PDB file of C-alpha atoms in Angstrom:
ATOM      1  CA  MET C   1     -16.238  14.409   8.622  1.00 83.00           C
ATOM      2  CA  GLN C   2     -19.920  14.069   7.726  1.00 85.00           C
ATOM      3  CA  THR C   3     -19.092  11.981   4.664  1.00 87.00           C
ATOM      4  CA  VAL C   4     -16.900   9.664   6.726  1.00 84.00           C
ATOM      5  CA  ALA C   5     -19.587   9.327   9.416  1.00 86.00           C
ATOM      6  CA  THR C   6     -22.264   8.562   6.834  1.00 89.00           C
ATOM      7  CA  ARG C   7     -20.126   5.931   5.102  1.00 85.00           C
ATOM      8  CA  ALA C   8     -19.242   4.379   8.468  1.00 87.00           C
ATOM      9  CA  GLY C   9     -22.917   4.241   9.410  1.00 91.00           C
ATOM     10  CA  ILE C  10     -22.529   6.395  12.500  1.00 93.00           C
ATOM     11  CA  SER C  11     -23.560   9.904  13.461  1.00 92.00           C
ATOM     12  CA  ARG C  12     -21.183  12.806  13.048  1.00 91.00           C
ATOM     13  CA  ALA C  13     -21.341  13.320  16.820  1.00 93.00           C
ATOM     14  CA  THR C  14     -20.115   9.765  17.399  1.00 92.00           C
ATOM     15  CA  LEU C  15     -17.297  10.239  14.899  1.00 91.00           C
ATOM     16  CA  VAL C  16     -16.240  13.500  16.567  1.00 92.00           C
ATOM     17  CA  ARG C  17     -16.331  11.812  19.964  1.00 93.00           C
ATOM     18  CA  LEU C  18     -13.977   9.129  18.631  1.00 92.00           C
ATOM     19  CA  PHE C  19     -11.818  11.507  16.587  1.00 92.00           C
ATOM     20  CA  PRO C  20     -12.170  15.125  17.764  1.00 93.00           C
ATOM     21  CA  THR C  21     -10.315  16.592  14.780  1.00 88.00           C
ATOM     22  CA  ARG C  22      -9.837  15.742  11.133  1.00 82.00           C
ATOM     23  CA  GLN C  23      -6.140  15.302  11.897  1.00 81.00           C
ATOM     24  CA  ASP C  24      -6.953  12.732  14.612  1.00 86.00           C
ATOM     25  CA  LEU C  25      -9.065  10.788  12.128  1.00 86.00           C
ATOM     26  CA  LEU C  26      -6.391  10.924   9.430  1.00 82.00           C
ATOM     27  CA  GLN C  27      -3.724   9.807  11.909  1.00 83.00           C
ATOM     28  CA  ALA C  28      -5.882   6.830  12.931  1.00 87.00           C
ATOM     29  CA  VAL C  29      -6.404   5.921   9.270  1.00 85.00           C
ATOM     30  CA  ALA C  30      -2.668   6.249   8.594  1.00 87.00           C
ATOM     31  CA  ASN C  31      -1.845   4.036  11.574  1.00 89.00           C
ATOM     32  CA  LYS C  32      -4.299   1.349  10.396  1.00 92.00           C
ATOM     33  CA  ILE C  33      -2.814   1.429   6.889  1.00 92.00           C
ATOM     34  CA  LEU C  34       0.725   1.242   8.270  1.00 93.00           C
ATOM     35  CA  ASP C  35      -0.257  -1.672  10.542  1.00 95.00           C
ATOM     36  CA  ASP C  36      -1.665  -3.526   7.531  1.00 96.00           C
ATOM     37  CA  CYS C  37       1.492  -2.871   5.463  1.00 95.00           C
ATOM     38  CA  GLU C  38       3.678  -4.115   8.307  1.00 96.00           C
ATOM     39  CA  GLN C  39       1.617  -7.302   8.655  1.00 95.00           C
ATOM     40  CA  ALA C  40       1.806  -7.993   4.905  1.00 95.00           C
ATOM     41  CA  LEU C  41       5.570  -7.474   4.922  1.00 95.00           C
ATOM     42  CA  SER C  42       5.993  -9.675   7.994  1.00 94.00           C
ATOM     43  CA  ARG C  43       4.397 -12.537   6.073  1.00 90.00           C
ATOM     44  CA  THR C  44       7.052 -12.132   3.325  1.00 89.00           C
ATOM     45  CA  GLU C  45       9.986 -12.101   5.716  1.00 86.00           C
ATOM     46  CA  GLY C  46       9.493 -15.591   7.128  1.00 76.00           C
ATOM     47  CA  GLU C  47      11.429 -17.186   4.291  1.00 70.00           C
ATOM     48  CA  ALA C  48      15.090 -16.480   3.604  1.00 73.00           C
ATOM     49  CA  ALA C  49      14.405 -16.028  -0.104  1.00 80.00           C
ATOM     50  CA  PRO C  50      11.144 -14.856  -1.651  1.00 87.00           C
ATOM     51  CA  THR C  51       9.342 -17.258  -3.951  1.00 89.00           C
ATOM     52  CA  SER C  52       6.723 -16.735  -6.610  1.00 89.00           C
ATOM     53  CA  ARG C  53       4.137 -17.622  -3.966  1.00 91.00           C
ATOM     54  CA  THR C  54       5.504 -14.968  -1.596  1.00 91.00           C
ATOM     55  CA  LEU C  55       5.345 -12.360  -4.350  1.00 92.00           C
ATOM     56  CA  ASP C  56       1.781 -13.412  -5.186  1.00 92.00           C
ATOM     57  CA  GLU C  57       0.830 -13.075  -1.511  1.00 92.00           C
ATOM     58  CA  LEU C  58       2.337  -9.605  -1.276  1.00 93.00           C
ATOM     59  CA  ILE C  59       0.487  -8.574  -4.434  1.00 95.00           C
ATOM     60  CA  GLY C  60      -2.697 -10.081  -2.973  1.00 94.00           C
ATOM     61  CA  ASP C  61      -2.169  -7.785   0.033  1.00 94.00           C
ATOM     62  CA  TYR C  62      -1.817  -4.732  -2.225  1.00 95.00           C
ATOM     63  CA  ARG C  63      -4.545  -2.546  -0.685  1.00 95.00           C
ATOM     64  CA  PRO C  64      -2.624  -1.085   2.275  1.00 95.00           C
ATOM     65  CA  PHE C  65       0.336  -0.264   0.009  1.00 94.00           C
ATOM     66  CA  ALA C  66      -2.063   1.438  -2.404  1.00 94.00           C
ATOM     67  CA  GLN C  67      -3.690   3.367   0.415  1.00 91.00           C
ATOM     68  CA  LEU C  68      -0.328   4.402   1.858  1.00 89.00           C
ATOM     69  CA  TRP C  69       0.847   5.610  -1.544  1.00 86.00           C
ATOM     70  CA  ASN C  70      -2.434   7.515  -1.907  1.00 83.00           C
ATOM     71  CA  LEU C  71      -1.966   9.159   1.502  1.00 80.00           C
ATOM     72  CA  VAL C  72       1.524  10.288   0.566  1.00 73.00           C
ATOM     73  CA  TYR C  73       0.145  12.205  -2.420  1.00 68.00           C
ATOM     74  CA  VAL C  74      -3.394  13.125  -1.391  1.00 69.00           C
ATOM     75  CA  GLU C  75      -2.937  13.805   2.329  1.00 67.00           C
ATOM     76  CA  PRO C  76       0.801  14.406   2.748  1.00 64.00           C
ATOM     77  CA  GLU C  77       0.260  16.278   6.033  1.00 65.00           C
ATOM     78  CA  VAL C  78      -0.810  12.967   7.605  1.00 64.00           C
ATOM     79  CA  LEU C  79       2.721  11.730   7.260  1.00 61.00           C
ATOM     80  CA  GLY C  80       3.991  15.058   8.558  1.00 61.00           C
ATOM     81  CA  ALA C  81       3.636  13.668  12.063  1.00 61.00           C
ATOM     82  CA  ASP C  82       6.977  12.169  13.047  1.00 64.00           C
ATOM     83  CA  GLN C  83       5.637   8.764  14.081  1.00 76.00           C
ATOM     84  CA  ALA C  84       3.619   8.182  10.911  1.00 79.00           C
ATOM     85  CA  SER C  85       6.403   9.509   8.709  1.00 80.00           C
ATOM     86  CA  ASP C  86       8.995   7.315  10.415  1.00 84.00           C
ATOM     87  CA  ARG C  87       6.757   4.250  10.136  1.00 87.00           C
ATOM     88  CA  ALA C  88       6.069   4.962   6.448  1.00 88.00           C
ATOM     89  CA  SER C  89       9.826   5.185   5.823  1.00 88.00           C
ATOM     90  CA  VAL C  90      10.359   1.836   7.542  1.00 92.00           C
ATOM     91  CA  VAL C  91       7.551   0.247   5.496  1.00 94.00           C
ATOM     92  CA  PHE C  92       9.131   1.520   2.292  1.00 93.00           C
ATOM     93  CA  ARG C  93      12.614   0.284   3.323  1.00 95.00           C
ATOM     94  CA  ARG C  94      11.130  -3.137   4.104  1.00 95.00           C
ATOM     95  CA  THR C  95       9.416  -3.159   0.705  1.00 95.00           C
ATOM     96  CA  VAL C  96      12.736  -2.296  -0.945  1.00 96.00           C
ATOM     97  CA  SER C  97      14.387  -5.083   1.057  1.00 94.00           C
ATOM     98  CA  PHE C  98      11.790  -7.555  -0.239  1.00 94.00           C
ATOM     99  CA  VAL C  99      12.534  -6.426  -3.803  1.00 94.00           C
ATOM    100  CA  GLU C 100      16.294  -6.777  -3.224  1.00 95.00           C
ATOM    101  CA  ARG C 101      15.800 -10.336  -1.949  1.00 93.00           C
ATOM    102  CA  ALA C 102      13.547 -11.082  -4.937  1.00 93.00           C
ATOM    103  CA  GLN C 103      16.206  -9.716  -7.291  1.00 94.00           C
ATOM    104  CA  LYS C 104      18.878 -11.937  -5.755  1.00 93.00           C
ATOM    105  CA  VAL C 105      16.877 -15.082  -6.530  1.00 93.00           C
ATOM    106  CA  GLY C 106      15.909 -13.974 -10.044  1.00 93.00           C
ATOM    107  CA  LEU C 107      12.271 -13.293  -9.191  1.00 91.00           C
ATOM    108  CA  MET C 108      12.491  -9.627 -10.161  1.00 92.00           C
ATOM    109  CA  ARG C 109      14.584  -7.842 -12.744  1.00 92.00           C
ATOM    110  CA  THR C 110      18.029  -6.677 -11.699  1.00 95.00           C
ATOM    111  CA  ASP C 111      18.617  -3.964 -14.299  1.00 95.00           C
ATOM    112  CA  MET C 112      16.709  -1.411 -12.190  1.00 95.00           C
ATOM    113  CA  PRO C 113      17.352  -0.299  -8.615  1.00 97.00           C
ATOM    114  CA  ALA C 114      15.167  -1.916  -5.969  1.00 97.00           C
ATOM    115  CA  PRO C 115      13.698   1.426  -4.791  1.00 97.00           C
ATOM    116  CA  TRP C 116      12.399   2.044  -8.320  1.00 96.00           C
ATOM    117  CA  LEU C 117      10.712  -1.348  -8.406  1.00 95.00           C
ATOM    118  CA  ALA C 118       9.288  -0.962  -4.895  1.00 95.00           C
ATOM    119  CA  SER C 119       7.869   2.437  -5.899  1.00 94.00           C
ATOM    120  CA  THR C 120       6.464   0.895  -9.062  1.00 94.00           C
ATOM    121  CA  PHE C 121       4.701  -1.810  -7.052  1.00 95.00           C
ATOM    122  CA  CYS C 122       3.165   0.801  -4.750  1.00 93.00           C
ATOM    123  CA  SER C 123       2.074   3.073  -7.584  1.00 93.00           C
ATOM    124  CA  ILE C 124       0.557   0.228  -9.621  1.00 96.00           C
ATOM    125  CA  ALA C 125      -1.208  -0.971  -6.476  1.00 95.00           C
ATOM    126  CA  GLU C 126      -2.601   2.541  -5.982  1.00 94.00           C
ATOM    127  CA  THR C 127      -3.790   2.609  -9.602  1.00 95.00           C
ATOM    128  CA  ALA C 128      -5.504  -0.782  -9.205  1.00 96.00           C
ATOM    129  CA  TRP C 129      -7.180   0.376  -5.983  1.00 95.00           C
ATOM    130  CA  GLU C 130      -8.458   3.575  -7.626  1.00 94.00           C
ATOM    131  CA  LEU C 131      -9.731   1.637 -10.658  1.00 96.00           C
ATOM    132  CA  THR C 132     -11.555  -0.723  -8.312  1.00 96.00           C
ATOM    133  CA  LEU C 133     -13.103   2.129  -6.322  1.00 93.00           C
ATOM    134  CA  GLU C 134     -14.250   3.805  -9.524  1.00 96.00           C
ATOM    135  CA  GLY C 135     -15.807   0.571 -10.806  1.00 96.00           C
ATOM    136  CA  HIS C 136     -13.438   0.196 -13.770  1.00 97.00           C
ATOM    137  CA  MET C 137     -11.978  -3.034 -12.381  1.00 96.00           C
ATOM    138  CA  GLY C 138     -13.286  -5.807 -10.186  1.00 95.00           C
ATOM    139  CA  ALA C 139     -11.636  -6.379  -6.816  1.00 91.00           C
ATOM    140  CA  ARG C 140     -10.512  -9.849  -7.894  1.00 93.00           C
ATOM    141  CA  GLN C 141      -8.961  -8.448 -11.077  1.00 96.00           C
ATOM    142  CA  ALA C 142      -6.684  -6.019  -9.245  1.00 96.00           C
ATOM    143  CA  PRO C 143      -3.993  -8.542  -8.198  1.00 96.00           C
ATOM    144  CA  GLU C 144      -3.961  -9.951 -11.765  1.00 95.00           C
ATOM    145  CA  PHE C 145      -3.531  -6.425 -13.110  1.00 96.00           C
ATOM    146  CA  ILE C 146      -0.655  -5.682 -10.721  1.00 96.00           C
ATOM    147  CA  GLN C 147       0.961  -9.042 -11.433  1.00 93.00           C
ATOM    148  CA  GLY C 148       0.663  -8.567 -15.205  1.00 93.00           C
ATOM    149  CA  ILE C 149       2.185  -5.092 -15.198  1.00 93.00           C
ATOM    150  CA  LEU C 150       4.992  -6.092 -12.820  1.00 89.00           C
ATOM    151  CA  ARG C 151       5.887  -9.243 -14.733  1.00 86.00           C
ATOM    152  CA  HIS C 152       5.229  -8.185 -18.327  1.00 88.00           C
ATOM    153  CA  GLY C 153       5.009  -4.369 -18.490  1.00 87.00           C
ATOM    154  CA  VAL C 154       2.475  -2.553 -20.646  1.00 86.00           C
ATOM    155  CA  PHE C 155       3.767  -3.406 -24.099  1.00 87.00           C
ATOM    156  CA  ALA C 156       2.409  -6.330 -26.112  1.00 75.00           C
TER     157      ALA C 156
END
């Protein structure tokens, strides 16, 4: 809690007043991440069929997907709360639905199931986010990295 307070530029007492327990803080973080994922997905659902531009926009909004994926593995108890877990499941189903629509129009490969590709997007996004946090990649390079791996894989 002290580390979070310091990074937020507030006192620990203020943080504890806002979020009395670590679990309260983690739930608030999870809800913010889920809100951001839902907003990014809502922007992709306005068109009947995804386009290259829509895919680029979703990749540009990669951070909440990366953070959600990170929470699932680093802080799985956060999603143990029914509401957060249910919302995370809906976000993933919506991501899979985007991939399915992209597959139908030839934007994404069809030889792999959509859940695999949606999971791949989230895991690559999480990798890009971690690389950015660790200073191994610039923030503006992350979407290019995700795009390159999704479109061309890792082999030359």
